[in-house]
GROMACS .gro file of C-alpha atoms in nm:
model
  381
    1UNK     CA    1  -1.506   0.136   2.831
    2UNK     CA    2  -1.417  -0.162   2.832
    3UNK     CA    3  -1.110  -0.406   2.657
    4UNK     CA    4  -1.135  -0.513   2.304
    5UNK     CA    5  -1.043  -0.902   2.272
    6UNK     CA    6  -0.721  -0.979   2.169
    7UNK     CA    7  -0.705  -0.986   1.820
    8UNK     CA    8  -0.416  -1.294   1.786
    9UNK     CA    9  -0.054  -1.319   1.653
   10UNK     CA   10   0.021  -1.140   1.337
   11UNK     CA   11  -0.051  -1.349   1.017
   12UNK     CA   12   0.257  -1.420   0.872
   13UNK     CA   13   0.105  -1.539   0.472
   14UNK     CA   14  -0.002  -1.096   0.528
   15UNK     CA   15   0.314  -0.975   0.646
   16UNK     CA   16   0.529  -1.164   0.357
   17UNK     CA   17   0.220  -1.032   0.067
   18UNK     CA   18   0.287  -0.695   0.222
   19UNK     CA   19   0.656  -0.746   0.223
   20UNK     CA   20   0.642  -0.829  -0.150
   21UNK     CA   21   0.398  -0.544  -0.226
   22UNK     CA   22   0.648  -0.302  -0.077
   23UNK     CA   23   0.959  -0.435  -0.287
   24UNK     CA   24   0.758  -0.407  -0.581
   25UNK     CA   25   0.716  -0.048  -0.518
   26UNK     CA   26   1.083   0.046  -0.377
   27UNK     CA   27   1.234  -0.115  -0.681
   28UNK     CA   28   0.981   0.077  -0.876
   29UNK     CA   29   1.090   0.402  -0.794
   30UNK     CA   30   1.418   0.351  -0.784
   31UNK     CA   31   1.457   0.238  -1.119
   32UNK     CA   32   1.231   0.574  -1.198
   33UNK     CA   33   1.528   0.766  -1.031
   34UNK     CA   34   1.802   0.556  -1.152
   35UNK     CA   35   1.730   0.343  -1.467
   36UNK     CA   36   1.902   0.016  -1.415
   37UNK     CA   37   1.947  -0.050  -1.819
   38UNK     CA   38   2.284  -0.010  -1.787
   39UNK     CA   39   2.316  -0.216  -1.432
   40UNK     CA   40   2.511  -0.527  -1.348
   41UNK     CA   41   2.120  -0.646  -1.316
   42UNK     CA   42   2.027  -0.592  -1.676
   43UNK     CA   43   2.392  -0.763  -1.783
   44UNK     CA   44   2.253  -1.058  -1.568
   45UNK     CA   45   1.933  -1.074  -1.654
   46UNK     CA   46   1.870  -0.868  -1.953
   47UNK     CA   47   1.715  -0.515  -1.942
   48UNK     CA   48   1.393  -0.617  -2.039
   49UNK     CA   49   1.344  -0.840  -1.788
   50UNK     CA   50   1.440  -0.542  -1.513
   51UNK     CA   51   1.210  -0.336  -1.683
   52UNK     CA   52   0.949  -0.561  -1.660
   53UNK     CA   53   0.981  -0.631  -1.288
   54UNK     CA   54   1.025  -0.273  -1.226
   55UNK     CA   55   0.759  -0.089  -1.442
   56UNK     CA   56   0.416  -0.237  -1.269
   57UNK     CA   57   0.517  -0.099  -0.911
   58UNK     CA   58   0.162   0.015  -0.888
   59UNK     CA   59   0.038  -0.309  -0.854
   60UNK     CA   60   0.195  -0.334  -0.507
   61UNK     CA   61  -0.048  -0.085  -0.424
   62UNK     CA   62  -0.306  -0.265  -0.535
   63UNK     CA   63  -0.188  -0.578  -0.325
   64UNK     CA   64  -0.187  -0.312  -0.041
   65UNK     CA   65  -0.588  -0.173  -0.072
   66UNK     CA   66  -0.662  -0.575  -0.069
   67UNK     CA   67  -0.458  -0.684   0.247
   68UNK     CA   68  -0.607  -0.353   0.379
   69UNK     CA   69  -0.967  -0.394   0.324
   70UNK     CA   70  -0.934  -0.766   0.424
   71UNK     CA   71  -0.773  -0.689   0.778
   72UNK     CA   72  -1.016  -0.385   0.844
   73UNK     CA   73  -1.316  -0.612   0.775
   74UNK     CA   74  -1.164  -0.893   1.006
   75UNK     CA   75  -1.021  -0.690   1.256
   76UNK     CA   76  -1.385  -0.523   1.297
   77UNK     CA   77  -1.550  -0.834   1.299
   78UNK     CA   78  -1.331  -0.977   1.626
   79UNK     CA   79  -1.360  -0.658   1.786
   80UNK     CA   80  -1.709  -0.597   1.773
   81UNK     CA   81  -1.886  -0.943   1.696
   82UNK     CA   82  -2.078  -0.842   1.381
   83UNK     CA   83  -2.009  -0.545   1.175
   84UNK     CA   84  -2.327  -0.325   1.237
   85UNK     CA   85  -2.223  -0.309   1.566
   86UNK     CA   86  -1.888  -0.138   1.472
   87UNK     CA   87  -1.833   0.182   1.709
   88UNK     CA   88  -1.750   0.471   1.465
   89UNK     CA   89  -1.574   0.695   1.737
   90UNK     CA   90  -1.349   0.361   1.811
   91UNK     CA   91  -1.270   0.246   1.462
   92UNK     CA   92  -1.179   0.604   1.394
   93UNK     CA   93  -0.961   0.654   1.695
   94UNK     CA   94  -0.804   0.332   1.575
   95UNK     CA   95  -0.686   0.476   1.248
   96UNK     CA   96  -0.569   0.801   1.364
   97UNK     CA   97  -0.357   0.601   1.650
   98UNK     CA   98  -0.208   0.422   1.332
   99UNK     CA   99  -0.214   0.647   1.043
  100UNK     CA  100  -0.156   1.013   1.200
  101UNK     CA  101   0.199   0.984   1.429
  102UNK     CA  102   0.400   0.901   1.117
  103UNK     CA  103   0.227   1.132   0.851
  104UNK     CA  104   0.303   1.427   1.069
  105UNK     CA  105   0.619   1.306   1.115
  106UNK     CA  106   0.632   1.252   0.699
  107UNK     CA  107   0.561   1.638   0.679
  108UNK     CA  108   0.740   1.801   0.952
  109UNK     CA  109   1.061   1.606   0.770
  110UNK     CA  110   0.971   1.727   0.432
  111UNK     CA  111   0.853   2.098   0.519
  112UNK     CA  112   1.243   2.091   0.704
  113UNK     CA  113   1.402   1.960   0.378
  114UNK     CA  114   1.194   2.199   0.165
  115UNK     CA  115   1.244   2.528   0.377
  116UNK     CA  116   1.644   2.411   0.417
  117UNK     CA  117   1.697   2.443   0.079
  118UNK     CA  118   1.692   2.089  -0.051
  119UNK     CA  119   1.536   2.100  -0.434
  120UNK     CA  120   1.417   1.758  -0.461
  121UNK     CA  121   1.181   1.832  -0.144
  122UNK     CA  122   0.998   2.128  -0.278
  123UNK     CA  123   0.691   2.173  -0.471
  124UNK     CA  124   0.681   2.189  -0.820
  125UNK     CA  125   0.446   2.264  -1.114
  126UNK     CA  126   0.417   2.170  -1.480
  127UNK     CA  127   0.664   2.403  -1.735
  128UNK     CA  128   0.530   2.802  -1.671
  129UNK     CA  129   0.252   2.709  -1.384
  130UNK     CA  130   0.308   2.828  -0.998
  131UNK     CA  131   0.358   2.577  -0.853
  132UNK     CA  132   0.146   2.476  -0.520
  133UNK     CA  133   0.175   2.617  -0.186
  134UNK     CA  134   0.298   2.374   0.080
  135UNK     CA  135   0.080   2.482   0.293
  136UNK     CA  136  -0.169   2.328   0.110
  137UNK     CA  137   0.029   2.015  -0.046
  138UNK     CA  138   0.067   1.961   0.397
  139UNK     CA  139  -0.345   2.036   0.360
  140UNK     CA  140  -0.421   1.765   0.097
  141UNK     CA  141  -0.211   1.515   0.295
  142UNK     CA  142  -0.345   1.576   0.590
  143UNK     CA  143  -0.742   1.602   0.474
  144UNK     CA  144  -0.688   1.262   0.207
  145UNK     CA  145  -0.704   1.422  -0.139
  146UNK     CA  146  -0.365   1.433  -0.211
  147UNK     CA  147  -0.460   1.176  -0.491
  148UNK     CA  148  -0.675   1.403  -0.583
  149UNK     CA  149  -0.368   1.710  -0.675
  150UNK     CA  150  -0.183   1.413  -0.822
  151UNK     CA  151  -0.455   1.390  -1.083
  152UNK     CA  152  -0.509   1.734  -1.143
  153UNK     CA  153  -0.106   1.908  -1.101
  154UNK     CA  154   0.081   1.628  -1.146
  155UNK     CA  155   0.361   1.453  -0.876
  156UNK     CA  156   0.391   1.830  -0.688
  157UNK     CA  157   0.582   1.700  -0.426
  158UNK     CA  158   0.866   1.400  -0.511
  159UNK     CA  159   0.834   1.262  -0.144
  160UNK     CA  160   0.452   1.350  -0.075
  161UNK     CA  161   0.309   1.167  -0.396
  162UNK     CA  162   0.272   0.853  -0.285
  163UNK     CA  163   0.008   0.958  -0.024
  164UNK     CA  164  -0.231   0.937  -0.324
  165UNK     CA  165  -0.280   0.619  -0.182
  166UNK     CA  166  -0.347   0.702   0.182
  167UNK     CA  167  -0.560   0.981   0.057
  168UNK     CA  168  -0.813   0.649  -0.114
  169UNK     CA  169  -0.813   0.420   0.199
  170UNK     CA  170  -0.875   0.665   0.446
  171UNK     CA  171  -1.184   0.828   0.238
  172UNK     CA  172  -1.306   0.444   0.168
  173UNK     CA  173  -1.237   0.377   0.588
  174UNK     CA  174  -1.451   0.745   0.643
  175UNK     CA  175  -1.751   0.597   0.486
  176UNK     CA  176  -1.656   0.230   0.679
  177UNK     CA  177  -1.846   0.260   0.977
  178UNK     CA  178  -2.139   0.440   0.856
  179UNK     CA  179  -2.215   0.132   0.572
  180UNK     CA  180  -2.200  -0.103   0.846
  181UNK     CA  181  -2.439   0.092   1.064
  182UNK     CA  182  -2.727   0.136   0.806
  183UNK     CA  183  -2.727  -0.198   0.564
  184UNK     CA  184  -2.646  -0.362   0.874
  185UNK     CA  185  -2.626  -0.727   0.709
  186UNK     CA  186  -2.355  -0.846   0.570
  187UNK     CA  187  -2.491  -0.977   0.242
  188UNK     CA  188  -2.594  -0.609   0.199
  189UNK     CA  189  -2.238  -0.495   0.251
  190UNK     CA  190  -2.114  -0.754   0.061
  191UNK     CA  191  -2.363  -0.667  -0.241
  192UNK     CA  192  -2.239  -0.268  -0.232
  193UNK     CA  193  -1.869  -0.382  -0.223
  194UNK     CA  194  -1.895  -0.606  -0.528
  195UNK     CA  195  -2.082  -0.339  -0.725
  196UNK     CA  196  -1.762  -0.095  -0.657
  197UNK     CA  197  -1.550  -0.350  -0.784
  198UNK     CA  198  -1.757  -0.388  -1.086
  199UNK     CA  199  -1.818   0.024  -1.130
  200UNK     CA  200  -1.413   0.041  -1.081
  201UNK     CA  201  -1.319  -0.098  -1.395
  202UNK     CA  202  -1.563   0.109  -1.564
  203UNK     CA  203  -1.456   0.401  -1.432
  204UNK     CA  204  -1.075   0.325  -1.537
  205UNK     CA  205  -1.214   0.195  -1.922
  206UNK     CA  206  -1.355   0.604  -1.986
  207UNK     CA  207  -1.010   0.768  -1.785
  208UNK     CA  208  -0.779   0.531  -1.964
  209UNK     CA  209  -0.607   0.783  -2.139
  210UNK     CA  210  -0.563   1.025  -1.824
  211UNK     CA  211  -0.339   0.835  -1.607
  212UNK     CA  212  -0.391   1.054  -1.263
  213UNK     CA  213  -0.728   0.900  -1.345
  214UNK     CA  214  -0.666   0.539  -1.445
  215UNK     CA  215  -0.432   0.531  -1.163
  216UNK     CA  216  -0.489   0.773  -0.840
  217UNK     CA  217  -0.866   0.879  -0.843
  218UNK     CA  218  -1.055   0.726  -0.514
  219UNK     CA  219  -1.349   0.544  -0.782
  220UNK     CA  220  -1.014   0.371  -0.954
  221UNK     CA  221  -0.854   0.214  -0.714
  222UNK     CA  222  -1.184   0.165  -0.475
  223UNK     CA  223  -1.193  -0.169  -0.582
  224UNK     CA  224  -0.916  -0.350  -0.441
  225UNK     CA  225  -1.058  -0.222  -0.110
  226UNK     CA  226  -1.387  -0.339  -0.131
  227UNK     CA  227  -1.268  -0.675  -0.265
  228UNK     CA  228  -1.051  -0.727   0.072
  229UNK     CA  229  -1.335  -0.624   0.209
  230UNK     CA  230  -1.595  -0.932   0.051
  231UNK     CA  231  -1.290  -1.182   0.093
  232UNK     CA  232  -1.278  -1.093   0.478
  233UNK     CA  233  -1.682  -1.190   0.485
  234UNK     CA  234  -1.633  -1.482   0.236
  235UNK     CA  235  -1.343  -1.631   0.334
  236UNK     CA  236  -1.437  -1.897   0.635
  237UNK     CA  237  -1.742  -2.001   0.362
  238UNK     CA  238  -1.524  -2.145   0.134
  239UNK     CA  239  -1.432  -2.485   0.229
  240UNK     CA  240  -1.126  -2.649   0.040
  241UNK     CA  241  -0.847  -2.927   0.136
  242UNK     CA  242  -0.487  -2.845   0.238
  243UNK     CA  243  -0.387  -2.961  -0.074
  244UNK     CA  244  -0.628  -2.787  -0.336
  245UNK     CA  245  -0.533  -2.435  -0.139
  246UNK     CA  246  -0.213  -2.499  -0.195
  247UNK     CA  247  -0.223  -2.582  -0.534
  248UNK     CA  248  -0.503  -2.288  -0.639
  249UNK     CA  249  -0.246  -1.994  -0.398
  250UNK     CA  250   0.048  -2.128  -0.623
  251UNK     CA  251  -0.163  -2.161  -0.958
  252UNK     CA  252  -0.312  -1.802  -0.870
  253UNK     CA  253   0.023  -1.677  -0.746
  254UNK     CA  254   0.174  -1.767  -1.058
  255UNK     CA  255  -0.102  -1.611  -1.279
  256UNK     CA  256  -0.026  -1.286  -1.131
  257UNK     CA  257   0.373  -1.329  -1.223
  258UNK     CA  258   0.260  -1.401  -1.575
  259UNK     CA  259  -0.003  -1.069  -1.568
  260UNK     CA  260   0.308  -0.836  -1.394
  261UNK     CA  261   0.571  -0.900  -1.615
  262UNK     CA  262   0.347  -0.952  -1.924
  263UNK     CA  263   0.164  -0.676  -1.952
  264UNK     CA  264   0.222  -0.306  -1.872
  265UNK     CA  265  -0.015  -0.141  -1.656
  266UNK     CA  266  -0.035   0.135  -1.889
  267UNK     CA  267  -0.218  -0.104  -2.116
  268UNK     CA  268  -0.359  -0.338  -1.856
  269UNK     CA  269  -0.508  -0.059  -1.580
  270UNK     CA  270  -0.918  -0.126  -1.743
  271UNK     CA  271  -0.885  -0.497  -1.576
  272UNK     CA  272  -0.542  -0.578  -1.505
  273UNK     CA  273  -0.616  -0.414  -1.147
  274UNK     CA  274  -0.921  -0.619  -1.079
  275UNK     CA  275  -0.702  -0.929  -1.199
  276UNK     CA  276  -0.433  -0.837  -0.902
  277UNK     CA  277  -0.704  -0.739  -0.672
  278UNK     CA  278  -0.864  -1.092  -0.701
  279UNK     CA  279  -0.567  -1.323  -0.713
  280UNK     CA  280  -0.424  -1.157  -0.390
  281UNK     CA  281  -0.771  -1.194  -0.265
  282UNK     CA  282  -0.757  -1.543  -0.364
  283UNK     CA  283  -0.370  -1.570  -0.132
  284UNK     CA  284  -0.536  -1.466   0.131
  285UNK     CA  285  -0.796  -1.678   0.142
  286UNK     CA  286  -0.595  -1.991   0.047
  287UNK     CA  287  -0.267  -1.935   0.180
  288UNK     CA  288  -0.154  -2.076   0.569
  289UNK     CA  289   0.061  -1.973   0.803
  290UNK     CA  290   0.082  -2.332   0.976
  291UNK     CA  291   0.150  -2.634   0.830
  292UNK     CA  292  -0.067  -2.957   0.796
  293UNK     CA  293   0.057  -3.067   1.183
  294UNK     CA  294  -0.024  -2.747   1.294
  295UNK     CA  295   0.356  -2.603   1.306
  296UNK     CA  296   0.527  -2.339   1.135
  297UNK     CA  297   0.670  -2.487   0.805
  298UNK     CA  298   1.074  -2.462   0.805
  299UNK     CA  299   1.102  -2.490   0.448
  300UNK     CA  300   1.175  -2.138   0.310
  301UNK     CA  301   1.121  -1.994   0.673
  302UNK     CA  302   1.435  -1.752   0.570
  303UNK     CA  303   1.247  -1.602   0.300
  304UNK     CA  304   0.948  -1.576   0.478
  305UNK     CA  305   1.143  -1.392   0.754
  306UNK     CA  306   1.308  -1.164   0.498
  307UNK     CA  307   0.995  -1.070   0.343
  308UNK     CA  308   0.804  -1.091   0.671
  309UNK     CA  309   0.988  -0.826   0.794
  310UNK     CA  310   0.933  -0.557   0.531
  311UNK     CA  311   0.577  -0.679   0.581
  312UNK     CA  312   0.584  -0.563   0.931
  313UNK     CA  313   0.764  -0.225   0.826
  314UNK     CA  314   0.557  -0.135   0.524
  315UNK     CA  315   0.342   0.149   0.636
  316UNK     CA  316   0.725   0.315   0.753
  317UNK     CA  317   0.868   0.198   0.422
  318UNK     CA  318   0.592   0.350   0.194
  319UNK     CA  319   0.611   0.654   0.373
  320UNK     CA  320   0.961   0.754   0.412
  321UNK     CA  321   1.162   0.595   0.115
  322UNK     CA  322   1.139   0.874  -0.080
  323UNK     CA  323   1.300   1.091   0.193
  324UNK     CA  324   1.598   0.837   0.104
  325UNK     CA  325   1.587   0.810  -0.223
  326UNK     CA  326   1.545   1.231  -0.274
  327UNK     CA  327   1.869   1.284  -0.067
  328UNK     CA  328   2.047   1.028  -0.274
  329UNK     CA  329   1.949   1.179  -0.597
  330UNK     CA  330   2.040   1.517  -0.457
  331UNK     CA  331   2.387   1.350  -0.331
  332UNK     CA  332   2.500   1.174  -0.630
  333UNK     CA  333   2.266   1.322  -0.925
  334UNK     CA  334   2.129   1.014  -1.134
  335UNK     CA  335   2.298   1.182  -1.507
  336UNK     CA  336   2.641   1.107  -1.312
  337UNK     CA  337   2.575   0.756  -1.196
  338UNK     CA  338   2.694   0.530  -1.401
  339UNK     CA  339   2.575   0.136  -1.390
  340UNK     CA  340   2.803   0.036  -1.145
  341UNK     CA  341   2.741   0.325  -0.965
  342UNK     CA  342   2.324   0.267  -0.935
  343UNK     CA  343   2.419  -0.145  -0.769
  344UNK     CA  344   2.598   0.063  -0.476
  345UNK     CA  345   2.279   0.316  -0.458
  346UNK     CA  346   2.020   0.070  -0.476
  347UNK     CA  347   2.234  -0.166  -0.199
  348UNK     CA  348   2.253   0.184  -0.014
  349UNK     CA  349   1.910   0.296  -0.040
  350UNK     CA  350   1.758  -0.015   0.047
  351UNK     CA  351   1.960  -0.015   0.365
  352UNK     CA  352   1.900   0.329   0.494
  353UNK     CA  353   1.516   0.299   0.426
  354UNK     CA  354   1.517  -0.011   0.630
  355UNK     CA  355   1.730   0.184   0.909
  356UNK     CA  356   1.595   0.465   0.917
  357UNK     CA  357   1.201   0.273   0.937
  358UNK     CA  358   1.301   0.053   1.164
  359UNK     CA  359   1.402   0.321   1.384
  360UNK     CA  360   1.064   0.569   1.277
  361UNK     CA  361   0.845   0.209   1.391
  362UNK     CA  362   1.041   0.190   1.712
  363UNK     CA  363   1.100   0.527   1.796
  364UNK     CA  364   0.798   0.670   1.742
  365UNK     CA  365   0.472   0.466   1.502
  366UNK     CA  366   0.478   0.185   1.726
  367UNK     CA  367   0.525   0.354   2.084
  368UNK     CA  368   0.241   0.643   1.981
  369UNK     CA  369   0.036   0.355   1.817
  370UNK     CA  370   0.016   0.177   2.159
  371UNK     CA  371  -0.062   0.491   2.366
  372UNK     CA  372  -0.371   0.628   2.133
  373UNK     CA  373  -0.486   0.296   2.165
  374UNK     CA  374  -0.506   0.257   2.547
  375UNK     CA  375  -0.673   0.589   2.593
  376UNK     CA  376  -0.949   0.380   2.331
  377UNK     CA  377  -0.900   0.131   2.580
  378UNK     CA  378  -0.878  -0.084   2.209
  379UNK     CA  379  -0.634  -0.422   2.236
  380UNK     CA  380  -0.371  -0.383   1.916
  381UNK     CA  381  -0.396  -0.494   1.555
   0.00000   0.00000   0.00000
């Protein structure tokens, strides 16, 4: 078999959406664990304006299924030339190589901290239910429907909830390969992908009271998939100036500001999500990672670097912060913290996450990542 092409530098505009994404979501679970009303933030800035920032951490994940679908659909497109010629084995191989090492990993270190005693770890069940097996919580994360015992049980397992999300992409990527194979054109693709986007809102509008539905089923959150999906097709057709990109990303990126701390995405799921969906669509398409003279831009490169770098470390991050954040609740119980107390644990906890990822990307993501890859003789994402 022969070498993929190289697929290019890593996009920097992606790595600092994904970095943001990512906050969102760490800052939304913390506050879940340790409400901040009573934090030097909230004296600062006023409780409700934490609350609002920290509330909507969902809608990271949504910026996540868009950067995802958009760097699948690209990242096929280089490798393969068009996308009905898309190798299924390959493009398979490739998302084991990147998924798998660092969900076993996720397991082995929560089956440890569940069989050692550790509370926070173990699975639990609504008020007089048994709760699940973790046999078959380890089942559901390994086979993608963990979203799937989210909706019906519940969170049954603090640190293995959030592969809800995993458990969507990874059903959406199963069918990936196959679509390409049999509508073969793009405009075909493109027409199925925009009538998921369309179906998704629908689907949220009758489950709107049922949030495991609203929120975790694969038909409500299939949208922000297939919409990084279109924009990876539709992008290069779009012709626009430097300067109207740059004044539609900050228009659009503004928009979504207003929509996130605005409105609660217990109230805004129906169309709220498409709204996220299609302005970080919109950043991807309009936002550059070179200047006009075709060089980096200095201005704000330290907050690009900042947020860059979670980008790079999100998959690790989104996996294993709740191994964190479980030990710290289990370490200094959240009904004793007071609000000086949850700065230090928030400073803490978003230091040992970014340890202890950095060290899971070198150590062992990254390393097994490259190996699975060269026995697909496949160049790296």
């Amino acid at each position: 078999m022969t070498t993929a092409p190289s697929l290019g530098p890593r996009s920097t505009r992606i790595d600092v959406l994904r970095g943001i994404a990512i906050l969102l979501v760490l800052f939304h679970h913390f506050n879940i664990a340790y409400r901040l009303d009573g934090s030097v933030l909230s004296q600062l800035f006023g409780w409700e304006a934490v609350r609002a920032v920290a509330r909507n951490g969902n809608y990271g994940v949504t910026m996540f299924f868009v950067i995802s679908g958009f760097l699948i659909t690209s990242n096929a497109r280089r490798r393969w030339g068009a996308l009905q010629d898309v190798k299924a084995r390959a493009f398979y191989g490739l998302r084991v190589a990147r998924i798998v090492p660092c969900l076993l990993l996720l397991l082995v270190a929560v089956d440890l901290l569940a069989w050692g005693g550790v509370a926070v770890f173990q699975n639990r069940a609504p008020a007089g239910a048994t709760p699940l097996p973790l046999w078959l919580v380890n089942l559901a994360s390994l086979t993608f429907w963990m979203n799937v015992v989210v909706d019906r049980y519940g969170w049954t397992n603090y640190a293995l909830g959030v592969l809800w999300s995993l458990s969507v992409e990874e059903v959406f990527y199963l069918f990936f390969p196959i679509l390409c194979v049999l509508l073969r054109r793009e405009r075909r693709l493109i027409a199925f992908w925009l009538a998921i986007a369309v179906l998704a809102p629908v689907y949220r509008f009758h489950r709107q009271d049922d949030e495991g539905g609203y929120l975790y089923a694969y038909f409500a959150a299939f949208d922000g998939i297939a919409i990084g999906c279109c924009t990876a097709l539709l992008a290069d057709s779009v012709v626009l100036s430097a300067r109207l990109k740059t004044l539609l990303s900050w228009t659009v990126a503004i928009a979504m500001a207003f929509l996130y701390l605005r409105w609660p995405i217990s109230q805004s799921h129906v169309l709220g999500v498409t709204a996220m969906a299609l302005g970080t669509a919109v950043l991807l398409a309009t936002m550059s990672d070179r200047s006009a003279d075709g060089t980096a831009p200095t201005r704000g490169r330290w907050l690009s670097t900042a947020f860059g770098w979670f980008g790079r470390r999100s998959y690790e991050l989104y996996l294993f912060h709740l191994i964190v954040l479980g030990l710290l609740r289990t370490l200094f119980p959240p009904a004793h913290a007071s609000g000086g107390d949850r700065m230090w644990l928030l400073g803490g906890y978003l230091l040992l996450s970014m340890a202890l990822c950095d060290a899971i990307a070198r150590c062992c993501s990254e390393p097994l990542n490259r190996w699975l890859r060269s026995r697909l003789s496949v160049a790296p994402a």
